[in-house]
């Protein structure tokens, strides 16, 4: 993997012809060279030659990989110990918000994930090539020595770099050490899907360089298992387990895209019953594909790109319905089932099928899906992605239903099971597979032990939670009784392309007096993907996402609004709001669903979390202050710090 297509000092630029520089860039391009890319490089090479004259001590990197975003920055300039990240917008006559956020995102990526850049000043700069003379800007620095994006014309870039370098010079940077420095990218699932869909490898966007090899080992294991199944004409199922945020969905997306690229005849498909996740990923892939085609000067339509995205990511229920309409084997030979633990049990599946005109349906969803793939006469492969403690819907069977179905009806299938999936089923062809467990959270790159901390909170073990909290020095965990203070904190933390939003349990009905209406459904694609100025987006901090909206997805910064449905008594007490009062939840399964809802919500934030606990109101019997005070006191004892209201 080439970190940069072209890297050289200013002295070498002066000694190398334009055609030689262009040739070095073109040789590294893994795709066909488009006219728009050719024109962009010709422009940048001419400008590079000018920069080399004005900045004789500088070092330049062209097309520098930004792994988390699956993109390449146009130009990196290392000068006087400062890292300048430059993005050109050819033909642009103004500086638009999305482009500024894009180059800011590049700077954030270097600051967070590139070890050689952690303690260096970083200055993102956006160039609009057709803008007039721009006033010289002074950088505004964040706490971690990352500047807010600066705007420049092409002609003014060298002077801007010289000025910033004179004022903020630091220890010199060794270009060779900087380029080869360890990268630890951690993409969101949306960023990962976009990068994989564009053709990037999982090694480019995972934390492999940091030694977290889980994803690569898991991918290699499953790929080999599939190849063996093809050779031996065998049917196999692999269960991939992992802690929350460990990359299970990323592993599944990588497998589906890799099989599609290398084995198109298998028609590998990524299937999910998580409606919001499917909706968000499809929309993200569509928007990204349209933008890439536009950049390349290609014509396309939203409908065409959306159809392709839908073929890549399918709703598991649509797959099921197509299988009900025919008894033929599906075209897909490899099926990746996301969040397999959420598949329906017999009662839920049968009830649903009766309503759809199938009165004799008597199988659980796992058994039926296995029967569909079992129609293949020779071989097939199923990959189940399993999240522990994340069943949040009535009728979700958990992973045991898959194992019971295999024992009962499909003993001829070979079953690859990690040791983290203990069970009491007899599986005739069980294969122990330790490489199928992802043990490290990569969602919260600042806090690999966040899932452990949350687990202790949900278990009601304040002492253990406080102990683990000591291992989270770079992950802010705040608590407040002031929702406006929480909003101010989120707005202050969010930078560039980062996301922020409000979260709440789907039954947090008594947050309504605080303007949090959980019964008002969000539009997940708009909530996660719309720009900050769109009031439907999470950034507006108006609409709260519930566990059903956000499971499998994530935010950078979040505020969890905690209601009285999970309250302290003898341990955690679970209640639901009906009509005008709270009622105790007595069914153990329903109690588990409610606890899991808060587990999901507490693990959505990648960089930091604030919990809002209302004060309550003595005049309102549904909002007793002592109930909220007890929740607040317990969370404080777990290690949440009080957020300042100023």
Coordinates of C-alpha atoms in Angstrom, one line a residue:
X1 CA 0.0 0.0 0.0
X2 CA 1.5 3.3 -1.1
X3 CA 0.8 6.0 1.6
X4 CA 1.4 8.6 -1.1
X5 CA 1.6 8.3 -4.9
X6 CA 4.4 10.8 -5.0
X7 CA 6.7 12.1 -2.2
X8 CA 9.7 14.3 -2.7
X9 CA 11.6 17.4 -1.3
X10 CA 11.4 20.8 -3.0
X11 CA 14.9 20.3 -4.4
X12 CA 13.9 17.2 -6.3
X13 CA 10.8 18.9 -7.7
X14 CA 13.1 21.4 -9.4
X15 CA 15.1 18.6 -10.9
X16 CA 12.2 16.6 -12.3
X17 CA 10.3 17.3 -15.4
X18 CA 6.5 17.7 -15.4
X19 CA 6.1 14.5 -17.5
X20 CA 8.2 12.5 -15.1
X21 CA 6.1 13.7 -12.1
X22 CA 2.9 13.0 -13.9
X23 CA 4.2 9.5 -14.9
X24 CA 5.0 8.7 -11.2
X25 CA 1.5 9.6 -10.2
X26 CA -0.2 7.7 -13.1
X27 CA 1.8 4.5 -12.4
X28 CA 0.4 4.4 -8.8
X29 CA -3.3 4.9 -9.8
X30 CA -5.1 1.5 -9.4
X31 CA -7.9 2.5 -11.8
X32 CA -8.0 3.8 -15.4
X33 CA -6.9 7.4 -15.6
X34 CA -9.9 9.7 -16.3
X35 CA -9.6 13.0 -18.2
X36 CA -10.7 14.9 -15.1
X37 CA -8.0 13.3 -13.0
X38 CA -5.4 14.0 -15.7
X39 CA -6.3 17.7 -15.8
X40 CA -6.2 17.9 -12.0
X41 CA -2.7 16.5 -11.8
X42 CA -1.4 18.7 -14.6
X43 CA -2.7 21.8 -12.7
X44 CA -1.3 20.6 -9.4
X45 CA 2.1 19.8 -10.9
X46 CA 2.4 23.3 -12.3
X47 CA 1.5 24.7 -8.9
X48 CA 3.8 22.3 -7.1
X49 CA 6.7 23.7 -9.2
X50 CA 5.9 27.2 -8.0
X51 CA 5.6 26.1 -4.4
X52 CA 9.0 24.4 -4.6
X53 CA 10.6 27.7 -5.6
X54 CA 8.9 29.6 -2.8
X55 CA 9.4 26.9 -0.1
X56 CA 12.8 25.5 -0.7
X57 CA 13.0 23.6 2.5
X58 CA 9.5 22.0 2.2
X59 CA 8.7 18.3 1.6
X60 CA 5.7 17.4 -0.5
X61 CA 3.3 14.3 -0.7
X62 CA 0.8 14.1 -3.5
X63 CA -2.3 11.9 -3.2
X64 CA -1.7 11.0 0.4
X65 CA -4.0 8.3 1.7
X66 CA -6.6 9.2 4.4
X67 CA -7.6 5.6 5.3
X68 CA -10.6 6.3 7.6
X69 CA -12.3 8.2 4.8
X70 CA -11.1 6.0 2.0
X71 CA -9.8 9.1 0.1
X72 CA -6.5 10.7 -0.7
X73 CA -5.6 14.3 0.2
X74 CA -4.4 16.2 -2.9
X75 CA -1.3 17.6 -1.2
X76 CA 0.6 17.4 2.1
X77 CA 3.3 20.0 2.7
X78 CA 5.8 19.5 5.6
X79 CA 7.4 22.8 6.4
X80 CA 9.2 24.1 9.5
X81 CA 7.7 21.3 11.6
X82 CA 4.1 22.1 10.5
X83 CA 1.9 19.7 8.6
X84 CA -0.2 21.5 5.9
X85 CA -3.1 19.4 4.4
X86 CA -4.1 21.0 1.1
X87 CA -7.2 20.2 -1.0
X88 CA -7.8 21.7 -4.4
X89 CA -11.3 22.4 -5.8
X90 CA -10.6 23.0 -9.5
X91 CA -12.9 25.5 -11.1
X92 CA -14.4 26.6 -7.7
X93 CA -15.1 30.3 -7.2
X94 CA -16.1 30.0 -3.6
X95 CA -15.4 28.0 -0.5
X96 CA -18.3 25.7 0.3
X97 CA -19.1 24.2 3.7
X98 CA -18.8 20.5 2.6
X99 CA -15.3 21.1 1.1
X100 CA -14.1 22.8 4.2
X101 CA -15.4 20.0 6.3
X102 CA -13.7 17.5 4.0
X103 CA -10.3 19.0 4.4
X104 CA -10.9 19.5 8.2
X105 CA -11.7 15.7 8.2
X106 CA -8.4 15.0 6.7
X107 CA -6.7 17.0 9.4
X108 CA -8.7 15.2 12.1
X109 CA -7.8 11.8 10.6
X110 CA -4.0 12.6 10.8
X111 CA -4.4 14.0 14.3
X112 CA -6.3 11.1 15.7
X113 CA -4.9 8.1 13.8
X114 CA -1.4 8.9 12.5
X115 CA 1.1 8.5 15.3
X116 CA 3.8 10.7 13.8
X117 CA 1.2 13.5 13.6
X118 CA -0.3 13.3 17.2
X119 CA 1.9 16.1 18.6
X120 CA 2.5 18.2 15.5
X121 CA 0.6 21.3 14.4
X122 CA -1.7 20.5 11.5
X123 CA -3.2 23.2 9.2
X124 CA -5.9 22.2 6.7
X125 CA -6.2 24.5 3.7
X126 CA -8.9 24.6 1.0
X127 CA -7.9 26.1 -2.4
X128 CA -10.6 27.4 -4.7
X129 CA -8.7 27.7 -8.0
X130 CA -11.0 30.4 -9.6
X131 CA -11.4 32.6 -6.5
X132 CA -9.9 36.1 -6.5
X133 CA -7.3 37.3 -4.1
X134 CA -8.2 36.2 -0.6
X135 CA -7.2 38.0 2.6
X136 CA -4.5 36.3 4.6
X137 CA -6.0 34.3 7.4
X138 CA -4.7 33.6 10.9
X139 CA -5.2 30.0 12.1
X140 CA -7.5 29.4 15.0
X141 CA -6.1 26.4 16.9
X142 CA -8.0 23.7 18.7
X143 CA -6.7 22.3 22.0
X144 CA -4.8 19.5 20.2
X145 CA -2.9 21.8 17.8
X146 CA -5.2 21.2 14.9
X147 CA -6.2 24.5 13.1
X148 CA -9.6 25.3 11.8
X149 CA -9.6 25.1 8.0
X150 CA -8.0 28.1 6.2
X151 CA -9.1 29.4 2.8
X152 CA -6.7 30.3 0.0
X153 CA -6.3 31.1 -3.7
X154 CA -3.8 29.1 -5.6
X155 CA -1.4 32.1 -5.9
X156 CA -1.7 32.9 -2.2
X157 CA -0.8 29.4 -0.8
X158 CA 2.9 29.8 -0.6
X159 CA 2.7 33.1 1.3
X160 CA 0.1 31.6 3.7
X161 CA 2.3 28.6 4.4
X162 CA 5.3 30.9 5.0
X163 CA 3.4 33.1 7.4
X164 CA 2.0 30.2 9.5
X165 CA 5.4 28.5 9.5
X166 CA 7.1 31.6 10.9
X167 CA 4.6 32.0 13.7
X168 CA 4.1 28.4 14.6
X169 CA 7.3 26.5 13.7
X170 CA 8.0 23.4 15.8
X171 CA 10.5 20.6 15.9
X172 CA 11.5 19.5 12.5
X173 CA 9.8 16.5 10.9
X174 CA 11.7 13.6 9.4
X175 CA 9.8 13.0 6.1
X176 CA 10.7 9.4 5.9
X177 CA 9.7 8.6 9.5
X178 CA 6.5 10.7 9.0
X179 CA 5.4 8.9 5.9
X180 CA 6.1 5.4 7.3
X181 CA 4.6 6.3 10.7
X182 CA 2.1 3.9 12.2
X183 CA -1.5 4.6 11.1
X184 CA -4.4 3.4 13.2
X185 CA -7.5 4.4 11.2
X186 CA -11.0 3.7 12.7
X187 CA -13.7 4.5 10.2
X188 CA -17.4 4.7 11.1
X189 CA -19.5 1.9 9.5
X190 CA -20.7 4.5 6.9
X191 CA -17.2 5.5 6.0
X192 CA -16.1 1.8 5.9
X193 CA -19.0 0.9 3.6
X194 CA -18.2 3.7 1.2
X195 CA -14.5 2.8 1.1
X196 CA -15.1 -0.9 0.5
X197 CA -17.7 -0.1 -2.1
X198 CA -15.2 2.0 -3.9
X199 CA -12.8 -0.9 -4.0
X200 CA -10.5 -0.3 -1.1
X201 CA -9.2 -3.2 0.9
X202 CA -10.1 -3.7 4.6
X203 CA -6.3 -3.4 5.4
X204 CA -6.4 0.2 4.2
X205 CA -9.2 1.2 6.6
X206 CA -8.7 -1.0 9.6
X207 CA -6.2 -0.8 12.5
X208 CA -3.9 -3.5 11.1
X209 CA -0.8 -1.3 11.4
X210 CA -1.4 -0.9 15.1
X211 CA -1.3 -4.7 15.6
X212 CA -5.1 -5.1 15.9
X213 CA -5.1 -7.9 13.3
X214 CA -8.5 -9.4 14.2
X215 CA -10.3 -8.2 11.1
X216 CA -7.7 -9.5 8.8
X217 CA -7.4 -12.9 10.5
X218 CA -11.2 -13.3 10.6
X219 CA -11.5 -12.4 6.9
X220 CA -8.7 -14.8 5.9
X221 CA -10.3 -17.6 8.0
X222 CA -13.8 -17.2 6.4
X223 CA -12.3 -16.9 2.9
X224 CA -10.4 -20.1 3.3
X225 CA -13.5 -21.9 4.8
X226 CA -15.5 -20.8 1.8
X227 CA -12.8 -22.0 -0.7
X228 CA -12.7 -25.4 1.1
X229 CA -16.5 -25.7 1.0
X230 CA -16.4 -25.0 -2.7
X231 CA -13.8 -27.6 -3.3
X232 CA -15.4 -30.3 -1.1
X233 CA -19.0 -29.5 -2.2
X234 CA -20.0 -28.8 1.4
X235 CA -22.4 -26.4 3.1
X236 CA -20.9 -24.3 5.9
X237 CA -21.9 -21.6 8.4
X238 CA -19.5 -19.4 10.2
X239 CA -20.4 -17.4 13.4
X240 CA -18.4 -14.2 13.9
X241 CA -18.7 -12.9 17.4
X242 CA -17.3 -9.7 18.9
X243 CA -17.6 -7.1 21.6
X244 CA -19.8 -4.0 20.8
X245 CA -18.0 -1.9 18.2
X246 CA -15.4 -4.5 17.3
X247 CA -16.1 -4.4 13.6
X248 CA -18.5 -7.3 13.0
X249 CA -20.5 -5.4 10.4
X250 CA -17.2 -4.1 8.9
X251 CA -16.0 -7.8 8.6
X252 CA -19.3 -8.7 6.9
X253 CA -19.2 -5.8 4.5
X254 CA -15.6 -6.6 3.6
X255 CA -16.4 -10.3 3.0
X256 CA -19.3 -9.4 0.8
X257 CA -17.4 -6.9 -1.3
X258 CA -14.3 -9.1 -1.6
X259 CA -16.3 -12.1 -2.8
X260 CA -18.2 -9.9 -5.2
X261 CA -15.0 -8.5 -6.7
X262 CA -13.1 -11.8 -6.9
X263 CA -16.0 -14.3 -7.4
X264 CA -18.8 -12.5 -9.1
X265 CA -20.5 -15.9 -9.9
X266 CA -21.2 -16.4 -6.1
X267 CA -23.4 -13.3 -6.0
X268 CA -22.4 -12.7 -2.4
X269 CA -24.8 -10.5 -0.5
X270 CA -24.9 -8.5 2.8
X271 CA -28.3 -9.0 4.5
X272 CA -29.5 -7.2 7.5
X273 CA -32.8 -7.0 9.3
X274 CA -31.8 -3.7 10.8
X275 CA -34.0 -1.3 8.7
X276 CA -32.3 1.9 9.7
X277 CA -28.8 0.5 9.0
X278 CA -29.9 -0.7 5.6
X279 CA -31.5 2.7 4.8
X280 CA -28.5 4.7 6.0
X281 CA -25.9 2.6 4.2
X282 CA -27.8 2.5 0.9
X283 CA -28.2 6.2 1.0
X284 CA -24.6 6.8 1.9
X285 CA -23.4 4.6 -0.9
X286 CA -25.7 6.3 -3.4
X287 CA -24.6 9.8 -2.4
X288 CA -21.0 8.9 -2.5
X289 CA -21.2 7.1 -5.9
X290 CA -23.0 10.1 -7.4
X291 CA -20.3 12.5 -6.0
X292 CA -17.5 10.3 -7.3
X293 CA -19.1 10.1 -10.8
X294 CA -19.6 13.9 -10.8
X295 CA -15.9 14.4 -9.9
X296 CA -14.9 12.1 -12.7
X297 CA -17.2 13.9 -15.2
X298 CA -19.3 10.8 -15.7
X299 CA -23.1 11.0 -16.0
X300 CA -25.3 9.0 -13.8
X301 CA -28.7 9.0 -12.1
X302 CA -29.7 8.7 -8.5
X303 CA -32.0 5.8 -9.4
X304 CA -29.2 3.9 -11.1
X305 CA -26.8 4.3 -8.2
X306 CA -29.5 3.5 -5.7
X307 CA -30.3 0.2 -7.5
X308 CA -26.6 -0.8 -7.3
X309 CA -26.5 0.0 -3.6
X310 CA -29.6 -2.0 -3.0
X311 CA -28.1 -5.0 -4.8
X312 CA -25.1 -4.8 -2.4
X313 CA -27.0 -4.3 0.8
X314 CA -30.3 -6.0 1.1
X315 CA -33.0 -6.2 3.7
X316 CA -33.1 -9.7 5.1
X317 CA -36.9 -9.6 5.1
X318 CA -37.1 -9.0 1.4
X319 CA -34.7 -11.9 0.8
X320 CA -37.0 -14.0 3.0
X321 CA -40.1 -12.9 1.0
X322 CA -38.5 -13.8 -2.3
X323 CA -37.7 -17.2 -1.0
X324 CA -41.3 -17.7 0.1
X325 CA -42.5 -17.0 -3.5
X326 CA -40.4 -19.8 -5.0
X327 CA -38.8 -23.1 -4.0
X328 CA -35.8 -22.6 -6.2
X329 CA -32.3 -22.1 -4.8
X330 CA -31.5 -18.4 -4.5
X331 CA -28.9 -16.9 -6.8
X332 CA -26.7 -16.1 -3.9
X333 CA -24.1 -18.7 -2.9
X334 CA -22.6 -16.6 -0.1
X335 CA -24.9 -14.8 2.3
X336 CA -23.8 -12.6 5.2
X337 CA -26.4 -12.1 7.9
X338 CA -25.8 -9.1 10.0
X339 CA -27.0 -9.1 13.6
X340 CA -28.0 -12.7 13.4
X341 CA -29.0 -12.7 17.0
X342 CA -32.0 -10.5 16.1
X343 CA -33.6 -13.1 13.9
X344 CA -37.2 -14.0 14.9
X345 CA -38.2 -17.0 17.0
X346 CA -40.9 -19.5 16.0
X347 CA -43.7 -17.6 17.6
X348 CA -42.8 -14.2 16.1
X349 CA -42.1 -15.6 12.6
X350 CA -45.2 -17.8 12.5
X351 CA -47.4 -14.9 13.7
X352 CA -46.0 -12.6 11.1
X353 CA -46.3 -15.2 8.3
X354 CA -50.0 -15.9 9.2
X355 CA -50.7 -12.2 8.8
X356 CA -49.0 -12.4 5.3
X357 CA -51.1 -15.4 4.2
X358 CA -48.9 -18.3 5.2
X359 CA -51.0 -20.1 7.9
X360 CA -48.9 -23.2 7.9
X361 CA -45.6 -21.5 8.5
X362 CA -44.0 -23.1 11.6
X363 CA -40.3 -22.3 11.6
X364 CA -38.1 -19.8 13.2
X365 CA -36.5 -17.3 11.0
X366 CA -33.0 -18.9 11.3
X367 CA -34.4 -22.3 10.4
X368 CA -36.2 -20.9 7.3
X369 CA -33.1 -19.0 6.2
X370 CA -31.0 -22.1 6.5
X371 CA -33.6 -24.1 4.5
X372 CA -33.5 -21.5 1.8
X373 CA -29.7 -21.7 1.4
X374 CA -29.9 -25.5 1.8
X375 CA -31.7 -25.6 -1.6
X376 CA -28.4 -25.3 -3.3
X377 CA -27.5 -28.8 -4.6
X378 CA -23.7 -28.5 -4.1
X379 CA -22.3 -25.9 -1.8
X380 CA -23.1 -22.6 -0.1
X381 CA -21.9 -20.5 2.8
X382 CA -23.6 -18.5 5.5
X383 CA -21.8 -16.0 7.7
X384 CA -23.6 -14.9 10.8
X385 CA -22.5 -11.7 12.6
X386 CA -23.4 -12.0 16.2
X387 CA -23.6 -9.2 18.8
X388 CA -24.0 -10.3 22.4
X389 CA -26.5 -8.5 24.6
X390 CA -28.1 -6.5 21.8
X391 CA -31.5 -8.2 21.5
X392 CA -33.9 -5.2 21.8
X393 CA -37.0 -6.3 20.0
X394 CA -39.8 -8.6 21.1
X395 CA -39.5 -12.0 19.3
X396 CA -35.7 -11.8 18.8
X397 CA -34.5 -15.3 19.3
X398 CA -30.8 -14.8 20.0
X399 CA -28.1 -17.0 18.5
X400 CA -29.3 -20.2 20.2
X401 CA -32.1 -20.5 17.7
X402 CA -29.6 -20.8 14.8
X403 CA -27.8 -23.6 16.7
X404 CA -31.0 -25.5 17.6
X405 CA -32.0 -25.3 13.9
X406 CA -28.7 -26.7 12.8
X407 CA -28.9 -29.5 15.3
X408 CA -32.5 -30.4 14.4
X409 CA -32.7 -30.0 10.7
X410 CA -29.3 -29.4 9.2
X411 CA -26.8 -31.8 10.8
X412 CA -24.9 -32.1 7.4
X413 CA -23.8 -28.5 7.6
X414 CA -20.3 -27.8 8.8
X415 CA -20.5 -25.2 11.7
X416 CA -17.5 -23.0 12.5
X417 CA -17.9 -21.7 16.0
X418 CA -15.6 -19.5 18.2
X419 CA -15.1 -20.4 21.8
X420 CA -16.9 -17.2 22.8
X421 CA -20.2 -18.8 21.7
X422 CA -20.8 -21.5 24.3
X423 CA -23.9 -23.7 23.7
X424 CA -25.5 -27.0 24.7
X425 CA -26.4 -28.2 21.2
X426 CA -24.9 -31.3 19.6
X427 CA -23.5 -30.2 16.2
X428 CA -22.1 -33.2 14.4
X429 CA -19.8 -31.1 12.2
X430 CA -18.7 -28.4 14.6
X431 CA -15.3 -26.8 13.9
X432 CA -13.6 -24.7 16.7
X433 CA -12.6 -21.4 15.2
X434 CA -11.0 -18.9 17.6
X435 CA -10.2 -16.5 14.7
X436 CA -13.9 -15.8 14.4
X437 CA -14.0 -13.6 17.5
X438 CA -13.3 -9.9 17.4
X439 CA -12.1 -9.0 20.9
X440 CA -11.2 -5.3 20.5
X441 CA -13.6 -2.4 20.1
X442 CA -12.6 -0.2 17.2
X443 CA -15.6 2.1 17.3
X444 CA -14.4 4.0 20.3
X445 CA -10.8 4.5 19.2
X446 CA -10.3 6.6 22.3
X447 CA -11.6 3.8 24.6
X448 CA -11.1 0.2 23.7
X449 CA -12.6 -0.8 27.1
X450 CA -15.8 1.2 26.8
X451 CA -17.9 -1.9 26.3
X452 CA -16.5 -3.3 29.5
X453 CA -17.3 -0.1 31.4
X454 CA -20.9 -0.1 30.0
X455 CA -21.3 -3.7 30.8
X456 CA -20.6 -3.0 34.5
X457 CA -22.9 0.0 34.5
X458 CA -25.8 -2.1 33.1
X459 CA -24.9 -5.0 35.6
X460 CA -25.2 -2.4 38.4
X461 CA -21.6 -2.9 39.5
X462 CA -20.4 0.6 40.3
X463 CA -17.1 -0.5 41.8
X464 CA -16.0 -2.4 38.7
X465 CA -17.3 0.4 36.4
X466 CA -15.2 2.9 38.4
X467 CA -12.1 0.6 38.1
X468 CA -12.5 0.3 34.3
X469 CA -13.1 4.1 34.1
X470 CA -9.5 4.6 35.1
X471 CA -8.5 2.9 31.8
X472 CA -10.5 5.5 29.8
X473 CA -8.4 8.6 30.2
X474 CA -9.1 10.0 26.8
X475 CA -12.8 9.2 26.6
X476 CA -14.9 11.9 28.2
X477 CA -17.8 10.6 30.3
X478 CA -19.9 13.4 31.7
X479 CA -23.3 13.7 33.4
X480 CA -25.5 16.7 33.8
X481 CA -29.0 17.8 34.9
X482 CA -29.0 20.6 32.3
X483 CA -29.9 19.5 28.7
X484 CA -28.9 22.8 27.3
X485 CA -25.4 22.4 28.8
X486 CA -25.2 19.0 27.2
X487 CA -26.1 20.6 23.8
X488 CA -23.5 23.3 24.2
X489 CA -20.9 20.7 25.0
X490 CA -21.7 18.6 21.9
X491 CA -21.5 21.6 19.7
X492 CA -18.2 22.6 21.2
X493 CA -16.7 19.1 20.6
X494 CA -17.9 18.4 17.0
X495 CA -15.4 19.3 14.3
X496 CA -15.4 19.0 10.6
X497 CA -17.1 15.9 9.4
X498 CA -17.7 14.6 12.9
X499 CA -21.2 13.8 14.1
X500 CA -23.1 14.6 17.3
X501 CA -26.6 13.8 18.4
X502 CA -29.2 13.1 21.1
X503 CA -30.1 9.5 22.1
X504 CA -32.9 8.2 24.2
X505 CA -34.7 4.9 25.0
X506 CA -37.8 4.2 22.9
X507 CA -39.9 4.2 26.0
X508 CA -38.4 7.3 27.6
X509 CA -41.8 8.9 27.5
X510 CA -41.3 11.4 30.4
X511 CA -38.5 13.2 28.6
X512 CA -41.3 15.0 26.8
X513 CA -41.3 18.0 29.1
X514 CA -37.7 18.6 28.1
X515 CA -38.5 18.7 24.4
X516 CA -37.3 15.1 23.7
X517 CA -40.2 13.3 21.9
X518 CA -39.2 9.7 21.4
X519 CA -42.5 8.9 19.7
X520 CA -41.7 11.4 16.9
X521 CA -39.8 9.1 14.5
X522 CA -36.7 10.3 12.9
X523 CA -35.7 9.7 9.3
X524 CA -32.5 7.7 9.8
X525 CA -30.8 8.5 6.5
X526 CA -31.4 12.3 7.1
X527 CA -30.5 12.1 10.8
X528 CA -27.2 10.4 10.1
X529 CA -26.2 11.9 6.7
X530 CA -27.8 15.3 6.3
X531 CA -25.5 18.4 6.7
X532 CA -25.5 20.3 9.9
X533 CA -27.7 23.1 8.6
X534 CA -30.5 20.6 8.0
X535 CA -32.8 20.5 11.1
X536 CA -33.5 16.8 10.4
X537 CA -29.9 15.9 11.0
X538 CA -28.5 14.6 14.3
X539 CA -26.3 17.8 14.4
X540 CA -29.4 19.9 15.0
X541 CA -29.7 18.3 18.5
X542 CA -33.5 18.4 18.2
X543 CA -34.6 14.8 17.5
X544 CA -33.4 11.9 19.5
X545 CA -32.4 8.6 18.0
X546 CA -33.6 5.5 19.9
X547 CA -32.0 2.1 20.2
X548 CA -34.0 1.0 17.1
X549 CA -32.7 3.9 15.0
X550 CA -29.0 3.7 16.0
X551 CA -28.1 0.0 16.6
X552 CA -25.2 -0.9 14.3
X553 CA -24.5 2.8 13.6
X554 CA -22.6 5.4 15.6
X555 CA -21.9 9.0 16.4
X556 CA -18.7 10.7 17.3
X557 CA -20.3 12.6 20.2
X558 CA -23.6 11.8 21.9
X559 CA -25.9 12.8 24.7
X560 CA -27.9 10.0 26.2
X561 CA -31.1 11.3 27.8
X562 CA -31.9 8.9 30.7
X563 CA -35.5 8.5 31.8
X564 CA -37.1 6.7 34.7
X565 CA -37.8 3.5 32.8
X566 CA -34.4 2.2 34.0
X567 CA -34.1 3.3 37.6
X568 CA -32.3 2.4 40.8
X569 CA -33.9 0.3 43.5
X570 CA -32.6 -3.1 44.5
X571 CA -30.3 -3.0 41.5
X572 CA -31.8 -1.7 38.2
X573 CA -35.5 -1.7 38.1
X574 CA -37.2 -1.9 34.6
X575 CA -40.5 -0.1 33.9
X576 CA -42.5 1.0 30.9
X577 CA -44.8 4.0 30.5
X578 CA -48.4 3.2 29.6
X579 CA -51.2 5.7 29.5
X580 CA -50.4 8.0 32.3
X581 CA -48.2 6.0 34.6
X582 CA -45.2 3.8 35.0
X583 CA -45.7 0.0 35.2
X584 CA -43.1 -2.6 36.3
X585 CA -41.8 -4.9 33.6
X586 CA -42.0 -8.4 35.1
X587 CA -41.2 -10.6 32.1
X588 CA -37.4 -11.5 32.2
X589 CA -37.1 -11.3 28.5
X590 CA -38.7 -7.9 28.3
X591 CA -36.4 -6.8 31.2
X592 CA -33.4 -7.9 29.2
X593 CA -34.6 -6.0 26.1
X594 CA -34.8 -2.8 28.2
X595 CA -31.4 -3.3 29.7
X596 CA -30.0 -4.0 26.2
X597 CA -31.6 -0.8 24.9
X598 CA -29.5 1.2 27.3
X599 CA -26.4 -0.9 26.6
X600 CA -26.8 -0.1 22.9
X601 CA -27.3 3.6 23.5
X602 CA -24.3 3.8 25.9
X603 CA -22.0 2.4 23.3
X604 CA -22.9 4.6 20.3
X605 CA -20.4 7.4 20.8
X606 CA -16.9 7.0 19.4
X607 CA -15.2 9.9 21.1
X608 CA -17.2 11.0 24.1
X609 CA -20.6 10.8 25.9
X610 CA -22.6 13.0 28.2
X611 CA -25.7 11.6 30.1
X612 CA -28.6 13.9 30.8
X613 CA -30.6 13.0 33.9
X614 CA -33.6 15.3 34.5
X615 CA -34.2 16.9 37.8
X616 CA -37.8 15.6 38.0
X617 CA -40.8 17.5 39.2
X618 CA -42.5 17.1 42.6
X619 CA -45.8 18.3 41.1
X620 CA -45.7 15.5 38.5
X621 CA -46.2 12.0 39.8
X622 CA -44.6 10.5 36.6
X623 CA -41.3 12.4 37.2
X624 CA -40.5 12.0 40.9
X625 CA -37.2 13.8 41.7
X626 CA -36.0 11.1 44.1
X627 CA -36.1 8.5 41.2
X628 CA -33.9 10.7 39.0
X629 CA -31.6 11.6 41.9
X630 CA -30.9 8.0 42.5
X631 CA -30.1 7.4 38.8
X632 CA -27.8 10.4 38.9
X633 CA -26.1 9.3 42.1
X634 CA -25.4 5.8 40.8
X635 CA -24.0 7.0 37.5
X636 CA -21.8 9.4 39.4
X637 CA -20.5 6.5 41.5
X638 CA -19.6 4.7 38.3
X639 CA -17.3 7.4 37.3
X640 CA -19.3 9.9 35.2
X641 CA -18.0 13.4 35.9
X642 CA -20.2 16.4 36.4
X643 CA -20.4 18.6 33.3
X644 CA -20.1 22.3 33.9
X645 CA -23.2 24.3 33.1
X646 CA -21.2 27.3 31.9

